[in-house]
């Protein structure tokens, strides 16, 4: 969802900068790269550690990020679809191909996005607080496949982070990585993608295929 379907990463970044400032530090591009694709339960410990703060700061920081992000997500005009995303979903619906939205973001953040994109474009949705293990674990995609009533091996996963791509491949799905942030291309060099992942640049031709 975040970064691939809609351009919400700037919204998250505002909340992350504010969270880091509350801890007496500065949110850096290195932190952003490390946290991309993680659920809040794994992203916040990364940020807290990189800021040199104790683990005891994690729970309050998680609560702040959830509350502040939910506020920002509900501001008028802040949720912007990525180019071609809604059009692709509309074509799939017309062709009778069911789609599921699978995100590490919690339901409180997913619902405002669905309100902008259109709930009717999805046959199923899985939020981060509706599974016991989030990406890169395959559980979210396996749950979505069950809801769709299809074999995961007949599913195609579109992701914008190496963490999400690992989840898709682990679930047995054909997986396409479409990085929404240029830094992800550099990050992937030190965070290797699983085999059977195809990487695309946003709205461009494929740049590399891992077999």
mmCIF file with all atom_site columns, C-alpha atoms in Angstrom:
data_model
loop_
_atom_site.group_PDB
_atom_site.id
_atom_site.type_symbol
_atom_site.label_atom_id
_atom_site.label_alt_id
_atom_site.label_comp_id
_atom_site.label_asym_id
_atom_site.label_entity_id
_atom_site.label_seq_id
_atom_site.pdbx_PDB_ins_code
_atom_site.Cartn_x
_atom_site.Cartn_y
_atom_site.Cartn_z
_atom_site.occupancy
_atom_site.B_iso_or_equiv
_atom_site.pdbx_formal_charge
_atom_site.auth_seq_id
_atom_site.auth_comp_id
_atom_site.auth_asym_id
_atom_site.auth_atom_id
_atom_site.pdbx_PDB_model_num
ATOM 1   C CA . UNK A 1 1   ? 0.000   0.000   0.000   1.00 0.00 ? 1   UNK A CA 1
ATOM 2   C CA . UNK A 1 2   ? 2.427   2.659   1.222   1.00 0.00 ? 2   UNK A CA 1
ATOM 3   C CA . UNK A 1 3   ? 4.638   3.808   -1.620  1.00 0.00 ? 3   UNK A CA 1
ATOM 4   C CA . UNK A 1 4   ? 3.281   1.421   -4.249  1.00 0.00 ? 4   UNK A CA 1
ATOM 5   C CA . UNK A 1 5   ? -0.494  1.988   -4.375  1.00 0.00 ? 5   UNK A CA 1
ATOM 6   C CA . UNK A 1 6   ? -0.442  5.467   -2.852  1.00 0.00 ? 6   UNK A CA 1
ATOM 7   C CA . UNK A 1 7   ? 2.316   7.975   -2.178  1.00 0.00 ? 7   UNK A CA 1
ATOM 8   C CA . UNK A 1 8   ? 2.070   7.910   1.618   1.00 0.00 ? 8   UNK A CA 1
ATOM 9   C CA . UNK A 1 9   ? 5.779   7.627   2.387   1.00 0.00 ? 9   UNK A CA 1
ATOM 10  C CA . UNK A 1 10  ? 6.050   11.438  2.710   1.00 0.00 ? 10  UNK A CA 1
ATOM 11  C CA . UNK A 1 11  ? 3.255   11.297  5.314   1.00 0.00 ? 11  UNK A CA 1
ATOM 12  C CA . UNK A 1 12  ? 5.062   8.598   7.257   1.00 0.00 ? 12  UNK A CA 1
ATOM 13  C CA . UNK A 1 13  ? 8.287   10.594  7.011   1.00 0.00 ? 13  UNK A CA 1
ATOM 14  C CA . UNK A 1 14  ? 6.654   13.629  8.660   1.00 0.00 ? 14  UNK A CA 1
ATOM 15  C CA . UNK A 1 15  ? 5.520   11.468  11.582  1.00 0.00 ? 15  UNK A CA 1
ATOM 16  C CA . UNK A 1 16  ? 8.926   9.757   11.784  1.00 0.00 ? 16  UNK A CA 1
ATOM 17  C CA . UNK A 1 17  ? 10.753  13.104  11.921  1.00 0.00 ? 17  UNK A CA 1
ATOM 18  C CA . UNK A 1 18  ? 8.450   14.209  14.738  1.00 0.00 ? 18  UNK A CA 1
ATOM 19  C CA . UNK A 1 19  ? 8.951   10.916  16.603  1.00 0.00 ? 19  UNK A CA 1
ATOM 20  C CA . UNK A 1 20  ? 12.742  11.203  16.362  1.00 0.00 ? 20  UNK A CA 1
ATOM 21  C CA . UNK A 1 21  ? 12.613  14.799  17.599  1.00 0.00 ? 21  UNK A CA 1
ATOM 22  C CA . UNK A 1 22  ? 10.567  13.682  20.609  1.00 0.00 ? 22  UNK A CA 1
ATOM 23  C CA . UNK A 1 23  ? 13.438  11.339  21.430  1.00 0.00 ? 23  UNK A CA 1
ATOM 24  C CA . UNK A 1 24  ? 15.976  14.154  21.124  1.00 0.00 ? 24  UNK A CA 1
ATOM 25  C CA . UNK A 1 25  ? 17.390  13.015  17.790  1.00 0.00 ? 25  UNK A CA 1
ATOM 26  C CA . UNK A 1 26  ? 17.148  13.555  14.048  1.00 0.00 ? 26  UNK A CA 1
ATOM 27  C CA . UNK A 1 27  ? 15.494  11.240  11.555  1.00 0.00 ? 27  UNK A CA 1
ATOM 28  C CA . UNK A 1 28  ? 17.994  10.412  8.799   1.00 0.00 ? 28  UNK A CA 1
ATOM 29  C CA . UNK A 1 29  ? 17.842  8.876   5.300   1.00 0.00 ? 29  UNK A CA 1
ATOM 30  C CA . UNK A 1 30  ? 19.718  5.871   6.723   1.00 0.00 ? 30  UNK A CA 1
ATOM 31  C CA . UNK A 1 31  ? 16.893  5.278   9.184   1.00 0.00 ? 31  UNK A CA 1
ATOM 32  C CA . UNK A 1 32  ? 14.334  5.558   6.389   1.00 0.00 ? 32  UNK A CA 1
ATOM 33  C CA . UNK A 1 33  ? 16.149  2.960   4.295   1.00 0.00 ? 33  UNK A CA 1
ATOM 34  C CA . UNK A 1 34  ? 16.406  0.590   7.261   1.00 0.00 ? 34  UNK A CA 1
ATOM 35  C CA . UNK A 1 35  ? 12.711  0.935   8.155   1.00 0.00 ? 35  UNK A CA 1
ATOM 36  C CA . UNK A 1 36  ? 11.169  0.713   4.675   1.00 0.00 ? 36  UNK A CA 1
ATOM 37  C CA . UNK A 1 37  ? 8.847   -2.281  4.304   1.00 0.00 ? 37  UNK A CA 1
ATOM 38  C CA . UNK A 1 38  ? 8.704   -3.069  8.022   1.00 0.00 ? 38  UNK A CA 1
ATOM 39  C CA . UNK A 1 39  ? 5.610   -3.038  10.186  1.00 0.00 ? 39  UNK A CA 1
ATOM 40  C CA . UNK A 1 40  ? 5.561   -0.533  13.007  1.00 0.00 ? 40  UNK A CA 1
ATOM 41  C CA . UNK A 1 41  ? 6.451   -3.224  15.544  1.00 0.00 ? 41  UNK A CA 1
ATOM 42  C CA . UNK A 1 42  ? 9.787   -3.879  13.827  1.00 0.00 ? 42  UNK A CA 1
ATOM 43  C CA . UNK A 1 43  ? 10.393  -0.417  12.330  1.00 0.00 ? 43  UNK A CA 1
ATOM 44  C CA . UNK A 1 44  ? 10.235  1.498   15.609  1.00 0.00 ? 44  UNK A CA 1
ATOM 45  C CA . UNK A 1 45  ? 12.865  -0.639  17.402  1.00 0.00 ? 45  UNK A CA 1
ATOM 46  C CA . UNK A 1 46  ? 15.170  0.006   14.432  1.00 0.00 ? 46  UNK A CA 1
ATOM 47  C CA . UNK A 1 47  ? 14.705  3.764   14.719  1.00 0.00 ? 47  UNK A CA 1
ATOM 48  C CA . UNK A 1 48  ? 15.048  3.792   18.501  1.00 0.00 ? 48  UNK A CA 1
ATOM 49  C CA . UNK A 1 49  ? 18.255  1.754   18.295  1.00 0.00 ? 49  UNK A CA 1
ATOM 50  C CA . UNK A 1 50  ? 19.744  3.951   15.548  1.00 0.00 ? 50  UNK A CA 1
ATOM 51  C CA . UNK A 1 51  ? 18.990  7.011   17.693  1.00 0.00 ? 51  UNK A CA 1
ATOM 52  C CA . UNK A 1 52  ? 20.935  5.422   20.559  1.00 0.00 ? 52  UNK A CA 1
ATOM 53  C CA . UNK A 1 53  ? 17.875  5.291   22.789  1.00 0.00 ? 53  UNK A CA 1
ATOM 54  C CA . UNK A 1 54  ? 16.973  2.424   25.149  1.00 0.00 ? 54  UNK A CA 1
ATOM 55  C CA . UNK A 1 55  ? 14.379  -0.229  24.195  1.00 0.00 ? 55  UNK A CA 1
ATOM 56  C CA . UNK A 1 56  ? 12.094  1.186   26.894  1.00 0.00 ? 56  UNK A CA 1
ATOM 57  C CA . UNK A 1 57  ? 11.364  4.081   24.496  1.00 0.00 ? 57  UNK A CA 1
ATOM 58  C CA . UNK A 1 58  ? 9.805   1.747   21.916  1.00 0.00 ? 58  UNK A CA 1
ATOM 59  C CA . UNK A 1 59  ? 6.213   1.403   23.238  1.00 0.00 ? 59  UNK A CA 1
ATOM 60  C CA . UNK A 1 60  ? 5.589   5.160   23.610  1.00 0.00 ? 60  UNK A CA 1
ATOM 61  C CA . UNK A 1 61  ? 7.180   5.836   20.214  1.00 0.00 ? 61  UNK A CA 1
ATOM 62  C CA . UNK A 1 62  ? 4.956   3.204   18.574  1.00 0.00 ? 62  UNK A CA 1
ATOM 63  C CA . UNK A 1 63  ? 1.858   4.786   20.094  1.00 0.00 ? 63  UNK A CA 1
ATOM 64  C CA . UNK A 1 64  ? 2.916   8.253   18.931  1.00 0.00 ? 64  UNK A CA 1
ATOM 65  C CA . UNK A 1 65  ? 3.653   7.118   15.364  1.00 0.00 ? 65  UNK A CA 1
ATOM 66  C CA . UNK A 1 66  ? 0.310   5.325   15.054  1.00 0.00 ? 66  UNK A CA 1
ATOM 67  C CA . UNK A 1 67  ? -1.658  8.245   16.446  1.00 0.00 ? 67  UNK A CA 1
ATOM 68  C CA . UNK A 1 68  ? 0.187   10.911  14.467  1.00 0.00 ? 68  UNK A CA 1
ATOM 69  C CA . UNK A 1 69  ? 0.131   8.947   11.207  1.00 0.00 ? 69  UNK A CA 1
ATOM 70  C CA . UNK A 1 70  ? -3.603  8.300   11.557  1.00 0.00 ? 70  UNK A CA 1
ATOM 71  C CA . UNK A 1 71  ? -4.130  12.053  11.993  1.00 0.00 ? 71  UNK A CA 1
ATOM 72  C CA . UNK A 1 72  ? -2.068  12.845  8.897   1.00 0.00 ? 72  UNK A CA 1
ATOM 73  C CA . UNK A 1 73  ? -3.719  10.141  6.785   1.00 0.00 ? 73  UNK A CA 1
ATOM 74  C CA . UNK A 1 74  ? -7.105  11.723  7.405   1.00 0.00 ? 74  UNK A CA 1
ATOM 75  C CA . UNK A 1 75  ? -6.115  15.203  6.271   1.00 0.00 ? 75  UNK A CA 1
ATOM 76  C CA . UNK A 1 76  ? -7.829  16.206  3.045   1.00 0.00 ? 76  UNK A CA 1
ATOM 77  C CA . UNK A 1 77  ? -5.803  15.693  -0.118  1.00 0.00 ? 77  UNK A CA 1
ATOM 78  C CA . UNK A 1 78  ? -2.748  14.028  1.453   1.00 0.00 ? 78  UNK A CA 1
ATOM 79  C CA . UNK A 1 79  ? -3.373  10.526  0.073   1.00 0.00 ? 79  UNK A CA 1
ATOM 80  C CA . UNK A 1 80  ? -2.233  10.527  -3.557  1.00 0.00 ? 80  UNK A CA 1
ATOM 81  C CA . UNK A 1 81  ? -2.511  7.437   -5.818  1.00 0.00 ? 81  UNK A CA 1
ATOM 82  C CA . UNK A 1 82  ? 0.652   6.408   -7.609  1.00 0.00 ? 82  UNK A CA 1
ATOM 83  C CA . UNK A 1 83  ? 0.560   6.818   -11.411 1.00 0.00 ? 83  UNK A CA 1
ATOM 84  C CA . UNK A 1 84  ? -1.309  3.952   -13.059 1.00 0.00 ? 84  UNK A CA 1
ATOM 85  C CA . UNK A 1 85  ? -2.274  2.183   -9.832  1.00 0.00 ? 85  UNK A CA 1
ATOM 86  C CA . UNK A 1 86  ? -6.018  2.829   -9.930  1.00 0.00 ? 86  UNK A CA 1
ATOM 87  C CA . UNK A 1 87  ? -6.116  2.230   -13.679 1.00 0.00 ? 87  UNK A CA 1
ATOM 88  C CA . UNK A 1 88  ? -4.452  -1.182  -13.256 1.00 0.00 ? 88  UNK A CA 1
ATOM 89  C CA . UNK A 1 89  ? -6.913  -2.181  -10.533 1.00 0.00 ? 89  UNK A CA 1
ATOM 90  C CA . UNK A 1 90  ? -9.845  -1.079  -12.675 1.00 0.00 ? 90  UNK A CA 1
ATOM 91  C CA . UNK A 1 91  ? -8.631  -3.208  -15.609 1.00 0.00 ? 91  UNK A CA 1
ATOM 92  C CA . UNK A 1 92  ? -8.206  -6.235  -13.333 1.00 0.00 ? 92  UNK A CA 1
ATOM 93  C CA . UNK A 1 93  ? -11.741 -5.817  -12.054 1.00 0.00 ? 93  UNK A CA 1
ATOM 94  C CA . UNK A 1 94  ? -13.100 -5.522  -15.588 1.00 0.00 ? 94  UNK A CA 1
ATOM 95  C CA . UNK A 1 95  ? -11.279 -8.715  -16.553 1.00 0.00 ? 95  UNK A CA 1
ATOM 96  C CA . UNK A 1 96  ? -12.593 -10.582 -13.516 1.00 0.00 ? 96  UNK A CA 1
ATOM 97  C CA . UNK A 1 97  ? -9.185  -10.882 -11.823 1.00 0.00 ? 97  UNK A CA 1
ATOM 98  C CA . UNK A 1 98  ? -9.629  -10.464 -8.038  1.00 0.00 ? 98  UNK A CA 1
ATOM 99  C CA . UNK A 1 99  ? -7.164  -8.223  -6.213  1.00 0.00 ? 99  UNK A CA 1
ATOM 100 C CA . UNK A 1 100 ? -6.212  -8.042  -2.539  1.00 0.00 ? 100 UNK A CA 1
ATOM 101 C CA . UNK A 1 101 ? -4.574  -5.197  -0.655  1.00 0.00 ? 101 UNK A CA 1
ATOM 102 C CA . UNK A 1 102 ? -1.926  -6.549  1.742   1.00 0.00 ? 102 UNK A CA 1
ATOM 103 C CA . UNK A 1 103 ? -0.137  -4.048  3.973   1.00 0.00 ? 103 UNK A CA 1
ATOM 104 C CA . UNK A 1 104 ? 1.989   -3.885  7.107   1.00 0.00 ? 104 UNK A CA 1
ATOM 105 C CA . UNK A 1 105 ? 0.084   -0.700  7.972   1.00 0.00 ? 105 UNK A CA 1
ATOM 106 C CA . UNK A 1 106 ? -2.673  -1.077  10.541  1.00 0.00 ? 106 UNK A CA 1
ATOM 107 C CA . UNK A 1 107 ? -6.392  -0.957  9.713   1.00 0.00 ? 107 UNK A CA 1
ATOM 108 C CA . UNK A 1 108 ? -6.696  2.615   11.049  1.00 0.00 ? 108 UNK A CA 1
ATOM 109 C CA . UNK A 1 109 ? -4.301  3.671   8.270   1.00 0.00 ? 109 UNK A CA 1
ATOM 110 C CA . UNK A 1 110 ? -5.598  1.349   5.564   1.00 0.00 ? 110 UNK A CA 1
ATOM 111 C CA . UNK A 1 111 ? -9.206  2.534   5.788   1.00 0.00 ? 111 UNK A CA 1
ATOM 112 C CA . UNK A 1 112 ? -8.484  6.173   4.787   1.00 0.00 ? 112 UNK A CA 1
ATOM 113 C CA . UNK A 1 113 ? -6.544  4.886   1.763   1.00 0.00 ? 113 UNK A CA 1
ATOM 114 C CA . UNK A 1 114 ? -9.419  2.609   0.731   1.00 0.00 ? 114 UNK A CA 1
ATOM 115 C CA . UNK A 1 115 ? -11.734 5.587   1.027   1.00 0.00 ? 115 UNK A CA 1
ATOM 116 C CA . UNK A 1 116 ? -9.667  7.439   -1.587  1.00 0.00 ? 116 UNK A CA 1
ATOM 117 C CA . UNK A 1 117 ? -8.767  4.535   -3.891  1.00 0.00 ? 117 UNK A CA 1
ATOM 118 C CA . UNK A 1 118 ? -12.100 2.715   -3.751  1.00 0.00 ? 118 UNK A CA 1
ATOM 119 C CA . UNK A 1 119 ? -12.933 -0.315  -1.636  1.00 0.00 ? 119 UNK A CA 1
ATOM 120 C CA . UNK A 1 120 ? -14.751 -1.925  -4.538  1.00 0.00 ? 120 UNK A CA 1
ATOM 121 C CA . UNK A 1 121 ? -11.444 -2.441  -6.355  1.00 0.00 ? 121 UNK A CA 1
ATOM 122 C CA . UNK A 1 122 ? -10.401 -5.085  -3.824  1.00 0.00 ? 122 UNK A CA 1
ATOM 123 C CA . UNK A 1 123 ? -11.956 -8.480  -3.160  1.00 0.00 ? 123 UNK A CA 1
ATOM 124 C CA . UNK A 1 124 ? -9.992  -8.751  0.103   1.00 0.00 ? 124 UNK A CA 1
ATOM 125 C CA . UNK A 1 125 ? -7.807  -6.621  2.371   1.00 0.00 ? 125 UNK A CA 1
ATOM 126 C CA . UNK A 1 126 ? -5.275  -7.659  5.009   1.00 0.00 ? 126 UNK A CA 1
ATOM 127 C CA . UNK A 1 127 ? -3.902  -5.056  7.448   1.00 0.00 ? 127 UNK A CA 1
ATOM 128 C CA . UNK A 1 128 ? -0.813  -5.374  9.596   1.00 0.00 ? 128 UNK A CA 1
ATOM 129 C CA . UNK A 1 129 ? -2.732  -5.665  12.849  1.00 0.00 ? 129 UNK A CA 1
ATOM 130 C CA . UNK A 1 130 ? -4.843  -8.528  11.464  1.00 0.00 ? 130 UNK A CA 1
ATOM 131 C CA . UNK A 1 131 ? -2.024  -11.085 11.264  1.00 0.00 ? 131 UNK A CA 1
ATOM 132 C CA . UNK A 1 132 ? 0.295   -12.467 13.925  1.00 0.00 ? 132 UNK A CA 1
ATOM 133 C CA . UNK A 1 133 ? 3.431   -12.168 11.758  1.00 0.00 ? 133 UNK A CA 1
ATOM 134 C CA . UNK A 1 134 ? 4.039   -9.348  9.315   1.00 0.00 ? 134 UNK A CA 1
ATOM 135 C CA . UNK A 1 135 ? 6.284   -9.010  6.272   1.00 0.00 ? 135 UNK A CA 1
ATOM 136 C CA . UNK A 1 136 ? 8.876   -10.371 5.521   1.00 0.00 ? 136 UNK A CA 1
ATOM 137 C CA . UNK A 1 137 ? 6.959   -13.360 6.908   1.00 0.00 ? 137 UNK A CA 1
ATOM 138 C CA . UNK A 1 138 ? 4.666   -14.879 4.238   1.00 0.00 ? 138 UNK A CA 1
ATOM 139 C CA . UNK A 1 139 ? 1.607   -14.970 6.540   1.00 0.00 ? 139 UNK A CA 1
ATOM 140 C CA . UNK A 1 140 ? -0.038  -11.771 5.184   1.00 0.00 ? 140 UNK A CA 1
ATOM 141 C CA . UNK A 1 141 ? 0.073   -13.010 1.581   1.00 0.00 ? 141 UNK A CA 1
ATOM 142 C CA . UNK A 1 142 ? -1.004  -16.514 2.531   1.00 0.00 ? 142 UNK A CA 1
ATOM 143 C CA . UNK A 1 143 ? -3.958  -15.004 4.405   1.00 0.00 ? 143 UNK A CA 1
ATOM 144 C CA . UNK A 1 144 ? -4.913  -12.938 1.361   1.00 0.00 ? 144 UNK A CA 1
ATOM 145 C CA . UNK A 1 145 ? -4.741  -15.977 -0.925  1.00 0.00 ? 145 UNK A CA 1
ATOM 146 C CA . UNK A 1 146 ? -7.060  -17.869 1.420   1.00 0.00 ? 146 UNK A CA 1
ATOM 147 C CA . UNK A 1 147 ? -9.508  -14.968 1.426   1.00 0.00 ? 147 UNK A CA 1
ATOM 148 C CA . UNK A 1 148 ? -9.451  -14.942 -2.377  1.00 0.00 ? 148 UNK A CA 1
ATOM 149 C CA . UNK A 1 149 ? -9.849  -18.713 -2.478  1.00 0.00 ? 149 UNK A CA 1
ATOM 150 C CA . UNK A 1 150 ? -6.832  -19.234 -4.730  1.00 0.00 ? 150 UNK A CA 1
ATOM 151 C CA . UNK A 1 151 ? -3.506  -21.058 -4.641  1.00 0.00 ? 151 UNK A CA 1
ATOM 152 C CA . UNK A 1 152 ? -0.696  -18.599 -3.748  1.00 0.00 ? 152 UNK A CA 1
ATOM 153 C CA . UNK A 1 153 ? 1.257   -20.005 -6.696  1.00 0.00 ? 153 UNK A CA 1
ATOM 154 C CA . UNK A 1 154 ? -1.379  -18.479 -8.989  1.00 0.00 ? 154 UNK A CA 1
ATOM 155 C CA . UNK A 1 155 ? -0.973  -15.035 -7.404  1.00 0.00 ? 155 UNK A CA 1
ATOM 156 C CA . UNK A 1 156 ? 1.221   -12.139 -8.479  1.00 0.00 ? 156 UNK A CA 1
ATOM 157 C CA . UNK A 1 157 ? 2.562   -9.882  -5.730  1.00 0.00 ? 157 UNK A CA 1
ATOM 158 C CA . UNK A 1 158 ? 3.493   -6.255  -6.443  1.00 0.00 ? 158 UNK A CA 1
ATOM 159 C CA . UNK A 1 159 ? 5.801   -4.776  -3.808  1.00 0.00 ? 159 UNK A CA 1
ATOM 160 C CA . UNK A 1 160 ? 7.969   -1.702  -3.339  1.00 0.00 ? 160 UNK A CA 1
ATOM 161 C CA . UNK A 1 161 ? 10.388  -2.994  -0.671  1.00 0.00 ? 161 UNK A CA 1
ATOM 162 C CA . UNK A 1 162 ? 12.821  -5.924  -0.370  1.00 0.00 ? 162 UNK A CA 1
ATOM 163 C CA . UNK A 1 163 ? 11.067  -6.921  2.866   1.00 0.00 ? 163 UNK A CA 1
ATOM 164 C CA . UNK A 1 164 ? 7.733   -7.197  1.106   1.00 0.00 ? 164 UNK A CA 1
ATOM 165 C CA . UNK A 1 165 ? 9.293   -9.005  -1.849  1.00 0.00 ? 165 UNK A CA 1
ATOM 166 C CA . UNK A 1 166 ? 10.711  -11.628 0.504   1.00 0.00 ? 166 UNK A CA 1
ATOM 167 C CA . UNK A 1 167 ? 7.223   -12.140 1.929   1.00 0.00 ? 167 UNK A CA 1
ATOM 168 C CA . UNK A 1 168 ? 5.740   -12.638 -1.531  1.00 0.00 ? 168 UNK A CA 1
ATOM 169 C CA . UNK A 1 169 ? 8.377   -15.137 -2.629  1.00 0.00 ? 169 UNK A CA 1
ATOM 170 C CA . UNK A 1 170 ? 8.158   -17.030 0.675   1.00 0.00 ? 170 UNK A CA 1
ATOM 171 C CA . UNK A 1 171 ? 4.390   -17.341 0.129   1.00 0.00 ? 171 UNK A CA 1
ATOM 172 C CA . UNK A 1 172 ? 5.056   -18.969 -3.251  1.00 0.00 ? 172 UNK A CA 1
ATOM 173 C CA . UNK A 1 173 ? 3.791   -16.042 -5.324  1.00 0.00 ? 173 UNK A CA 1
ATOM 174 C CA . UNK A 1 174 ? 5.329   -14.598 -8.471  1.00 0.00 ? 174 UNK A CA 1
ATOM 175 C CA . UNK A 1 175 ? 6.771   -11.358 -7.123  1.00 0.00 ? 175 UNK A CA 1
ATOM 176 C CA . UNK A 1 176 ? 7.526   -8.040  -8.816  1.00 0.00 ? 176 UNK A CA 1
ATOM 177 C CA . UNK A 1 177 ? 9.433   -5.317  -6.965  1.00 0.00 ? 177 UNK A CA 1
ATOM 178 C CA . UNK A 1 178 ? 8.609   -1.741  -8.032  1.00 0.00 ? 178 UNK A CA 1
ATOM 179 C CA . UNK A 1 179 ? 10.798  0.532   -5.859  1.00 0.00 ? 179 UNK A CA 1
ATOM 180 C CA . UNK A 1 180 ? 8.935   3.717   -5.004  1.00 0.00 ? 180 UNK A CA 1
ATOM 181 C CA . UNK A 1 181 ? 12.025  5.440   -3.571  1.00 0.00 ? 181 UNK A CA 1
ATOM 182 C CA . UNK A 1 182 ? 15.349  5.654   -5.461  1.00 0.00 ? 182 UNK A CA 1
ATOM 183 C CA . UNK A 1 183 ? 17.286  4.864   -2.289  1.00 0.00 ? 183 UNK A CA 1
ATOM 184 C CA . UNK A 1 184 ? 15.734  1.393   -2.282  1.00 0.00 ? 184 UNK A CA 1
ATOM 185 C CA . UNK A 1 185 ? 17.842  0.425   -5.283  1.00 0.00 ? 185 UNK A CA 1
ATOM 186 C CA . UNK A 1 186 ? 21.000  1.107   -3.297  1.00 0.00 ? 186 UNK A CA 1
ATOM 187 C CA . UNK A 1 187 ? 19.535  -0.508  -0.177  1.00 0.00 ? 187 UNK A CA 1
ATOM 188 C CA . UNK A 1 188 ? 18.787  -3.705  -2.079  1.00 0.00 ? 188 UNK A CA 1
ATOM 189 C CA . UNK A 1 189 ? 22.484  -4.075  -2.874  1.00 0.00 ? 189 UNK A CA 1
ATOM 190 C CA . UNK A 1 190 ? 23.170  -4.778  0.808   1.00 0.00 ? 190 UNK A CA 1
ATOM 191 C CA . UNK A 1 191 ? 19.786  -6.449  1.386   1.00 0.00 ? 191 UNK A CA 1
ATOM 192 C CA . UNK A 1 192 ? 19.709  -9.053  -1.402  1.00 0.00 ? 192 UNK A CA 1
ATOM 193 C CA . UNK A 1 193 ? 16.392  -9.882  -3.003  1.00 0.00 ? 193 UNK A CA 1
ATOM 194 C CA . UNK A 1 194 ? 15.166  -13.475 -2.965  1.00 0.00 ? 194 UNK A CA 1
ATOM 195 C CA . UNK A 1 195 ? 15.326  -15.508 -6.128  1.00 0.00 ? 195 UNK A CA 1
ATOM 196 C CA . UNK A 1 196 ? 12.353  -15.332 -8.515  1.00 0.00 ? 196 UNK A CA 1
ATOM 197 C CA . UNK A 1 197 ? 11.960  -11.582 -7.871  1.00 0.00 ? 197 UNK A CA 1
ATOM 198 C CA . UNK A 1 198 ? 11.642  -9.267  -10.868 1.00 0.00 ? 198 UNK A CA 1
ATOM 199 C CA . UNK A 1 199 ? 12.570  -5.648  -10.211 1.00 0.00 ? 199 UNK A CA 1
ATOM 200 C CA . UNK A 1 200 ? 10.943  -2.804  -12.127 1.00 0.00 ? 200 UNK A CA 1
ATOM 201 C CA . UNK A 1 201 ? 11.488  0.915   -12.000 1.00 0.00 ? 201 UNK A CA 1
ATOM 202 C CA . UNK A 1 202 ? 8.277   2.836   -11.389 1.00 0.00 ? 202 UNK A CA 1
ATOM 203 C CA . UNK A 1 203 ? 6.432   3.200   -14.713 1.00 0.00 ? 203 UNK A CA 1
ATOM 204 C CA . UNK A 1 204 ? 9.457   2.015   -16.700 1.00 0.00 ? 204 UNK A CA 1
ATOM 205 C CA . UNK A 1 205 ? 10.769  -1.153  -18.290 1.00 0.00 ? 205 UNK A CA 1
ATOM 206 C CA . UNK A 1 206 ? 12.352  -3.901  -16.155 1.00 0.00 ? 206 UNK A CA 1
ATOM 207 C CA . UNK A 1 207 ? 15.920  -3.159  -15.090 1.00 0.00 ? 207 UNK A CA 1
ATOM 208 C CA . UNK A 1 208 ? 16.955  -6.543  -13.683 1.00 0.00 ? 208 UNK A CA 1
ATOM 209 C CA . UNK A 1 209 ? 15.598  -10.015 -13.182 1.00 0.00 ? 209 UNK A CA 1
ATOM 210 C CA . UNK A 1 210 ? 16.780  -12.460 -10.504 1.00 0.00 ? 210 UNK A CA 1
ATOM 211 C CA . UNK A 1 211 ? 16.127  -16.085 -11.432 1.00 0.00 ? 211 UNK A CA 1
#
